[in-house]
């Protein structure tokens, strides 16, 4: 058994790669739900959906999120009716079916983890996909100047083109890990930290009470892949958020931030010159190509991660 901690696009790419070299049944994913948002009365779980769609072969390969072959009729109507006001977060027609289903099942009293398992089953996903918590945790962003907004307003509404002062995970103190999360993290041969946004994808998972401690106890069995390559994020605001929150935007900065609970950091060949600095943070450093630009590169990275953890693969 291995357990991977994941956000959306980087997380799902790593999971797909791992599932191509290990039987999917041996993999559990613990996925960030701090990005979740209720829109038009619908419960949307962007990172969980990206993981399930990607593992189910249903993701849009162009964007890495949303559905392949998607249509946008409902959004078009909403845009026309509201003069654009209510259509700031794109939900495709097929994707809407998922949110309708999730919302209905939650209203019937099902837990988010149960509904997630049902949706994963519909896509034939063999990986066990667990939301980090069944309880509501909401990532909130305080902009430079002091105004606090929800994560999606920052990420999608403002296209993350604004300065950030701080980030918090509202509700996390009272949240419990979803059933199976602590057992998976505590009992796996290996914990893989996917190359996901450290601030808004990985940190919320670790902040769920019990999760951080459980992972830290397994530190020597934790292998992380740096989402920072050559001093920048491949995509998205991870680099800016790190620097705004006072971290160095480099693999050495990632190593220092994660050193209390990560034993090994896999960094890109572009960062080979920083390997010694990673090691001086007390984190073992493995250097290999980490950009999952295609299937071959992704599989090679998955093998390198398993090698780093001393696991055999096929
Ligand atoms: P989101 O939830 O969709 O924003 O995605 P994640 O949080 O899972 O991942 C975003 C981060 O993943 C960004 O910082 C990217 O730099 C990083 N990332 C995405 N693809 C790759 C990859 O192939 N290799 C590495 N090393 N990082 C990646
Ligand atoms: Ca996300």
Short mmCIF file of C-alpha atoms and ligand atoms in Angstrom, two decimals:
data_model
loop_
_atom_site.label_atom_id
_atom_site.label_comp_id
_atom_site.label_asym_id
_atom_site.label_seq_id
_atom_site.Cartn_x
_atom_site.Cartn_y
_atom_site.Cartn_z
CA UNK A 1 0.00 0.00 0.00
CA UNK A 2 1.12 3.53 -0.74
CA UNK A 3 -0.74 6.71 0.11
CA UNK A 4 -0.41 9.93 -1.86
CA UNK A 5 -1.34 13.41 -0.67
CA UNK A 6 -2.68 15.39 -3.62
CA UNK A 7 -4.17 18.62 -4.87
CA UNK A 8 -5.64 18.97 -8.34
CA UNK A 9 -3.62 19.02 -11.54
CA UNK A 10 -0.12 18.18 -10.24
CA UNK A 11 -1.63 15.68 -7.82
CA UNK A 12 -3.71 13.87 -10.39
CA UNK A 13 -0.82 13.64 -12.86
CA UNK A 14 1.38 12.04 -10.20
CA UNK A 15 -1.40 9.66 -9.18
CA UNK A 16 -2.04 8.58 -12.76
CA UNK A 17 1.68 7.92 -13.17
CA UNK A 18 1.85 5.90 -9.94
CA UNK A 19 -1.20 3.90 -11.04
CA UNK A 20 0.58 2.99 -14.25
CA UNK A 21 3.46 1.30 -12.42
CA UNK A 22 1.64 -0.12 -9.37
CA UNK A 23 -1.73 -1.89 -9.19
CA UNK A 24 -4.29 0.88 -8.61
CA UNK A 25 -5.70 -1.16 -5.70
CA UNK A 26 -2.45 -0.59 -3.81
CA UNK A 27 -2.82 3.20 -3.96
CA UNK A 28 -4.84 5.52 -1.73
CA UNK A 29 -5.11 9.24 -2.50
CA UNK A 30 -5.84 11.77 0.26
CA UNK A 31 -7.09 14.82 -1.59
CA UNK A 32 -7.39 18.49 -0.62
CA UNK A 33 -10.93 19.76 -0.10
CA UNK A 34 -10.02 23.27 1.04
CA UNK A 35 -10.82 24.41 -2.50
CA UNK A 36 -14.40 23.16 -2.24
CA UNK A 37 -17.08 25.74 -2.89
CA UNK A 38 -20.86 25.88 -2.94
CA UNK A 39 -21.99 27.54 -6.17
CA UNK A 40 -25.61 27.93 -7.22
CA UNK A 41 -26.42 25.64 -4.29
CA UNK A 42 -24.11 22.93 -5.67
CA UNK A 43 -21.21 21.40 -3.74
CA UNK A 44 -18.16 21.52 -6.03
CA UNK A 45 -14.97 19.64 -5.04
CA UNK A 46 -12.47 20.77 -7.68
CA UNK A 47 -9.40 18.82 -6.59
CA UNK A 48 -11.29 15.59 -5.87
CA UNK A 49 -13.01 15.84 -9.26
CA UNK A 50 -9.74 16.50 -11.08
CA UNK A 51 -8.24 13.41 -9.46
CA UNK A 52 -11.26 11.19 -10.23
CA UNK A 53 -11.69 12.44 -13.80
CA UNK A 54 -7.97 12.07 -14.50
CA UNK A 55 -7.75 8.54 -13.07
CA UNK A 56 -10.99 7.64 -14.86
CA UNK A 57 -9.67 8.87 -18.22
CA UNK A 58 -12.41 11.52 -18.33
CA UNK A 59 -10.33 14.68 -17.78
CA UNK A 60 -9.77 17.30 -20.43
CA UNK A 61 -6.16 16.66 -21.49
CA UNK A 62 -5.75 20.29 -22.57
CA UNK A 63 -6.53 21.86 -19.22
CA UNK A 64 -5.82 18.96 -16.86
CA UNK A 65 -9.15 19.71 -15.11
CA UNK A 66 -12.79 19.49 -16.18
CA UNK A 67 -14.22 16.89 -18.55
CA UNK A 68 -13.07 15.84 -21.98
CA UNK A 69 -15.68 16.53 -24.68
CA UNK A 70 -17.38 19.02 -22.38
CA UNK A 71 -20.16 21.39 -23.52
CA UNK A 72 -21.12 24.69 -21.88
CA UNK A 73 -24.83 25.20 -22.59
CA UNK A 74 -25.88 25.72 -18.98
CA UNK A 75 -23.07 28.24 -18.38
CA UNK A 76 -24.11 30.11 -21.51
CA UNK A 77 -27.66 30.47 -20.19
CA UNK A 78 -26.40 31.54 -16.76
CA UNK A 79 -24.07 34.09 -18.35
CA UNK A 80 -26.87 35.53 -20.49
CA UNK A 81 -29.35 35.70 -17.62
CA UNK A 82 -26.93 37.32 -15.17
CA UNK A 83 -24.98 39.51 -17.64
CA UNK A 84 -21.95 37.43 -16.67
CA UNK A 85 -22.23 38.16 -12.95
CA UNK A 86 -23.00 34.61 -11.85
CA UNK A 87 -20.88 32.83 -14.45
CA UNK A 88 -17.40 33.56 -13.09
CA UNK A 89 -16.68 29.91 -12.23
CA UNK A 90 -17.01 27.65 -15.25
CA UNK A 91 -18.99 24.46 -14.75
CA UNK A 92 -19.44 22.35 -17.87
CA UNK A 93 -22.66 20.49 -18.59
CA UNK A 94 -21.24 17.02 -17.92
CA UNK A 95 -19.36 18.25 -14.87
CA UNK A 96 -22.63 19.72 -13.55
CA UNK A 97 -24.04 16.20 -13.41
CA UNK A 98 -21.32 15.30 -10.91
CA UNK A 99 -22.12 18.33 -8.75
CA UNK A 100 -25.86 17.66 -8.89
CA UNK A 101 -25.20 14.10 -7.78
CA UNK A 102 -22.79 15.08 -4.98
CA UNK A 103 -25.14 17.77 -3.68
CA UNK A 104 -28.16 15.47 -3.69
CA UNK A 105 -26.32 12.69 -1.91
CA UNK A 106 -24.96 15.10 0.73
CA UNK A 107 -28.52 16.39 1.25
CA UNK A 108 -29.63 12.78 1.75
CA UNK A 109 -27.10 12.54 4.55
CA UNK A 110 -24.23 10.76 2.80
CA UNK A 111 -20.70 11.77 3.78
CA UNK A 112 -18.43 13.42 1.24
CA UNK A 113 -16.13 10.38 1.40
CA UNK A 114 -19.02 8.04 0.54
CA UNK A 115 -20.13 10.20 -2.37
CA UNK A 116 -16.53 10.45 -3.59
CA UNK A 117 -16.28 6.65 -3.59
CA UNK A 118 -19.54 6.44 -5.55
CA UNK A 119 -18.33 8.91 -8.18
CA UNK A 120 -14.95 7.14 -8.41
CA UNK A 121 -16.77 3.82 -8.93
CA UNK A 122 -18.75 5.33 -11.81
CA UNK A 123 -15.40 6.01 -13.53
CA UNK A 124 -13.91 2.63 -12.70
CA UNK A 125 -11.17 4.26 -10.63
CA UNK A 126 -9.19 1.55 -8.83
CA UNK A 127 -7.28 3.99 -6.64
CA UNK A 128 -9.02 4.65 -3.31
CA UNK A 129 -9.81 8.36 -3.44
CA UNK A 130 -10.44 9.93 -0.02
CA UNK A 131 -11.28 13.57 0.63
CA UNK A 132 -9.05 14.80 3.46
CA UNK A 133 -12.15 15.34 5.61
CA UNK A 134 -15.90 14.92 5.49
CA UNK A 135 -16.16 18.17 7.42
CA UNK A 136 -16.17 21.54 5.76
CA UNK A 137 -12.75 23.20 5.57
CA UNK A 138 -12.52 26.37 3.57
CA UNK A 139 -9.27 27.88 2.35
CA UNK A 140 -9.51 31.66 2.75
CA UNK A 141 -7.09 34.22 1.43
CA UNK A 142 -6.36 37.64 2.92
CA UNK A 143 -5.29 39.98 0.15
CA UNK A 144 -2.65 42.66 0.58
CA UNK A 145 -4.70 45.46 2.09
CA UNK A 146 -6.57 43.17 4.44
CA UNK A 147 -9.69 42.00 2.57
CA UNK A 148 -10.39 38.27 3.06
CA UNK A 149 -11.97 36.24 0.25
CA UNK A 150 -12.63 32.60 -0.54
CA UNK A 151 -9.94 30.63 -2.36
CA UNK A 152 -11.88 30.30 -5.62
CA UNK A 153 -12.61 34.03 -5.68
CA UNK A 154 -8.85 34.54 -5.51
CA UNK A 155 -7.86 31.73 -7.85
CA UNK A 156 -10.58 31.92 -10.50
CA UNK A 157 -12.38 35.22 -9.88
CA UNK A 158 -9.21 37.33 -9.61
CA UNK A 159 -7.05 34.88 -11.63
CA UNK A 160 -4.61 35.02 -8.68
CA UNK A 161 -3.26 38.31 -10.06
CA UNK A 162 -3.29 39.99 -6.64
CA UNK A 163 -0.93 40.08 -3.69
CA UNK A 164 -1.66 37.79 -0.73
CA UNK A 165 -0.96 38.55 2.91
CA UNK A 166 -2.04 35.30 4.53
CA UNK A 167 -3.94 32.05 4.01
CA UNK A 168 -6.05 30.17 6.54
CA UNK A 169 -8.15 27.01 6.51
CA UNK A 170 -11.44 27.99 8.11
CA UNK A 171 -13.02 25.15 10.08
CA UNK A 172 -9.93 22.97 10.09
CA UNK A 173 -9.52 22.94 13.89
CA UNK A 174 -12.82 21.11 14.26
CA UNK A 175 -12.44 18.92 11.16
CA UNK A 176 -11.85 15.20 11.51
CA UNK A 177 -9.88 13.22 8.93
CA UNK A 178 -12.23 11.30 6.63
CA UNK A 179 -12.61 7.60 7.49
CA UNK A 180 -9.54 5.71 6.30
CA UNK A 181 -7.23 8.73 6.04
CA UNK A 182 -5.18 8.15 9.20
CA UNK A 183 -5.04 4.38 8.68
CA UNK A 184 -3.81 4.89 5.12
CA UNK A 185 -1.18 7.47 6.07
CA UNK A 186 -0.10 5.60 9.19
CA UNK A 187 -0.07 2.12 7.70
CA UNK A 188 1.33 2.56 4.18
CA UNK A 189 4.72 1.34 3.09
CA UNK A 190 5.24 4.77 1.56
CA UNK A 191 3.62 8.22 1.72
CA UNK A 192 4.05 10.21 -1.50
CA UNK A 193 3.55 13.97 -1.47
CA UNK A 194 2.51 14.84 -5.01
CA UNK A 195 3.90 17.95 -6.75
CA UNK A 196 0.95 20.10 -5.72
CA UNK A 197 0.72 23.66 -4.48
CA UNK A 198 2.39 23.61 -1.01
CA UNK A 199 0.33 26.49 0.36
CA UNK A 200 -3.19 25.76 -0.83
CA UNK A 201 -3.17 22.04 -1.75
CA UNK A 202 -0.74 20.24 0.59
CA UNK A 203 -0.92 22.49 3.67
CA UNK A 204 -4.71 22.13 4.13
CA UNK A 205 -4.41 18.32 4.18
CA UNK A 206 -1.61 18.44 6.77
CA UNK A 207 -3.63 20.93 8.84
CA UNK A 208 -6.47 18.46 9.46
CA UNK A 209 -6.02 17.43 13.12
CA UNK A 210 -4.10 14.16 13.33
CA UNK A 211 -2.86 14.18 9.75
CA UNK A 212 0.28 16.27 10.28
CA UNK A 213 1.32 14.25 13.33
CA UNK A 214 0.66 10.94 11.60
CA UNK A 215 2.74 11.92 8.58
CA UNK A 216 5.55 13.36 10.71
CA UNK A 217 5.78 10.06 12.63
CA UNK A 218 6.37 8.35 9.27
CA UNK A 219 8.90 10.94 8.10
CA UNK A 220 11.46 8.37 6.94
CA UNK A 221 8.76 6.80 4.74
CA UNK A 222 7.64 10.11 3.18
CA UNK A 223 8.84 10.98 -0.34
CA UNK A 224 7.77 14.34 -1.78
CA UNK A 225 8.11 15.66 -5.32
CA UNK A 226 8.89 19.36 -5.51
CA UNK A 227 6.24 21.42 -7.31
CA UNK A 228 8.88 24.14 -7.66
CA UNK A 229 11.19 23.59 -10.61
CA UNK A 230 14.05 25.98 -11.41
CA UNK A 231 12.73 28.53 -8.94
CA UNK A 232 9.18 28.68 -10.29
CA UNK A 233 5.88 26.84 -10.36
CA UNK A 234 5.14 25.14 -13.67
CA UNK A 235 1.72 26.74 -13.54
CA UNK A 236 -0.43 28.65 -11.07
CA UNK A 237 0.44 30.81 -8.08
CA UNK A 238 2.49 28.37 -5.96
CA UNK A 239 5.68 30.36 -6.45
CA UNK A 240 4.12 33.72 -5.64
CA UNK A 241 2.23 32.35 -2.63
CA UNK A 242 5.41 30.81 -1.22
CA UNK A 243 7.31 34.05 -1.54
CA UNK A 244 4.43 36.16 -0.19
CA UNK A 245 4.27 33.91 2.86
CA UNK A 246 7.98 34.25 3.49
CA UNK A 247 9.39 31.07 1.97
CA UNK A 248 12.27 30.88 -0.45
CA UNK A 249 10.98 29.91 -3.90
CA UNK A 250 13.38 27.05 -4.61
CA UNK A 251 13.68 23.36 -3.85
CA UNK A 252 15.78 24.36 -0.84
CA UNK A 253 12.92 26.53 0.40
CA UNK A 254 10.50 23.64 -0.09
CA UNK A 255 12.89 21.31 1.77
CA UNK A 256 13.17 23.69 4.75
CA UNK A 257 9.38 24.13 4.87
CA UNK A 258 8.65 20.40 4.70
CA UNK A 259 11.68 19.08 6.66
CA UNK A 260 9.67 18.31 9.83
CA UNK A 261 7.62 15.68 8.00
CA UNK A 262 9.30 14.85 4.67
CA UNK A 263 12.30 12.50 4.67
CA UNK A 264 13.11 12.60 0.95
CA UNK A 265 12.56 15.36 -1.61
CA UNK A 266 12.65 14.53 -5.32
CA UNK A 267 13.85 17.58 -7.25
CA UNK A 268 14.24 18.26 -10.94
CA UNK A 269 17.58 17.98 -12.76
CA UNK A 270 17.31 21.73 -13.30
CA UNK A 271 17.81 22.07 -9.53
CA UNK A 272 20.72 19.64 -9.18
CA UNK A 273 22.94 22.46 -7.91
CA UNK A 274 20.67 22.86 -4.87
CA UNK A 275 20.83 19.20 -3.79
CA UNK A 276 23.44 19.94 -1.10
CA UNK A 277 21.29 22.73 0.30
CA UNK A 278 18.28 20.39 0.43
CA UNK A 279 20.40 17.84 2.29
CA UNK A 280 21.63 20.48 4.73
CA UNK A 281 17.97 21.04 5.65
CA UNK A 282 18.04 17.41 6.83
CA UNK A 283 16.11 16.10 3.83
CA UNK A 284 17.52 13.40 1.56
CA UNK A 285 17.61 14.72 -2.01
CA UNK A 286 16.95 12.69 -5.18
CA UNK A 287 17.60 14.43 -8.50
CA UNK A 288 15.67 13.28 -11.59
CA UNK A 289 13.50 14.83 -14.33
CA UNK A 290 10.23 15.74 -12.59
CA UNK A 291 8.22 17.49 -15.30
CA UNK A 292 5.40 15.14 -16.35
CA UNK A 293 5.20 16.47 -19.90
CA UNK A 294 4.05 13.12 -21.35
CA UNK A 295 3.34 9.50 -20.39
CA UNK A 296 6.98 8.38 -20.61
CA UNK A 297 8.21 11.23 -18.42
CA UNK A 298 5.39 10.63 -15.94
CA UNK A 299 6.10 6.91 -15.65
CA UNK A 300 9.81 7.56 -15.21
CA UNK A 301 9.05 9.98 -12.37
CA UNK A 302 6.71 7.48 -10.69
CA UNK A 303 9.45 4.83 -10.85
CA UNK A 304 11.99 7.27 -9.42
CA UNK A 305 9.63 8.10 -6.55
CA UNK A 306 9.08 4.42 -5.74
CA UNK A 307 12.83 3.78 -6.03
CA UNK A 308 13.43 6.65 -3.60
CA UNK A 309 11.05 4.91 -1.21
CA UNK A 310 12.68 1.52 -1.74
CA UNK A 311 9.59 -0.02 -3.34
CA UNK A 312 9.63 -2.30 -6.37
CA UNK A 313 7.49 -1.48 -9.37
CA UNK A 314 6.60 -2.99 -12.75
P1 LIG B 1 -4.34 22.55 -8.61
O1 LIG B 1 -5.05 22.09 -7.36
O2 LIG B 1 -5.04 22.14 -9.87
O3 LIG B 1 -3.92 23.98 -8.55
O4 LIG B 1 -3.02 21.71 -8.70
P2 LIG B 1 -1.99 21.17 -7.66
O5 LIG B 1 -1.99 21.94 -6.40
O6 LIG B 1 -2.10 19.70 -7.58
O7 LIG B 1 -0.65 21.43 -8.43
C1 LIG B 1 -0.19 22.70 -8.79
C2 LIG B 1 1.32 22.66 -8.72
O8 LIG B 1 1.78 21.47 -9.33
C3 LIG B 1 2.03 23.79 -9.40
O9 LIG B 1 2.84 24.39 -8.45
C4 LIG B 1 2.90 23.13 -10.46
O10 LIG B 1 4.17 23.73 -10.53
C5 LIG B 1 3.00 21.71 -9.99
N1 LIG B 1 3.07 20.73 -11.05
C6 LIG B 1 2.12 20.46 -11.97
N2 LIG B 1 2.55 19.51 -12.84
C7 LIG B 1 3.81 19.17 -12.43
C8 LIG B 1 4.80 18.26 -12.92
O11 LIG B 1 4.64 17.58 -13.93
N3 LIG B 1 5.99 18.18 -12.23
C9 LIG B 1 6.23 18.96 -11.13
N4 LIG B 1 7.42 18.82 -10.51
N5 LIG B 1 5.33 19.84 -10.66
C10 LIG B 1 4.14 19.94 -11.30
CA1 LIG B 2 -6.80 22.97 -6.27
#
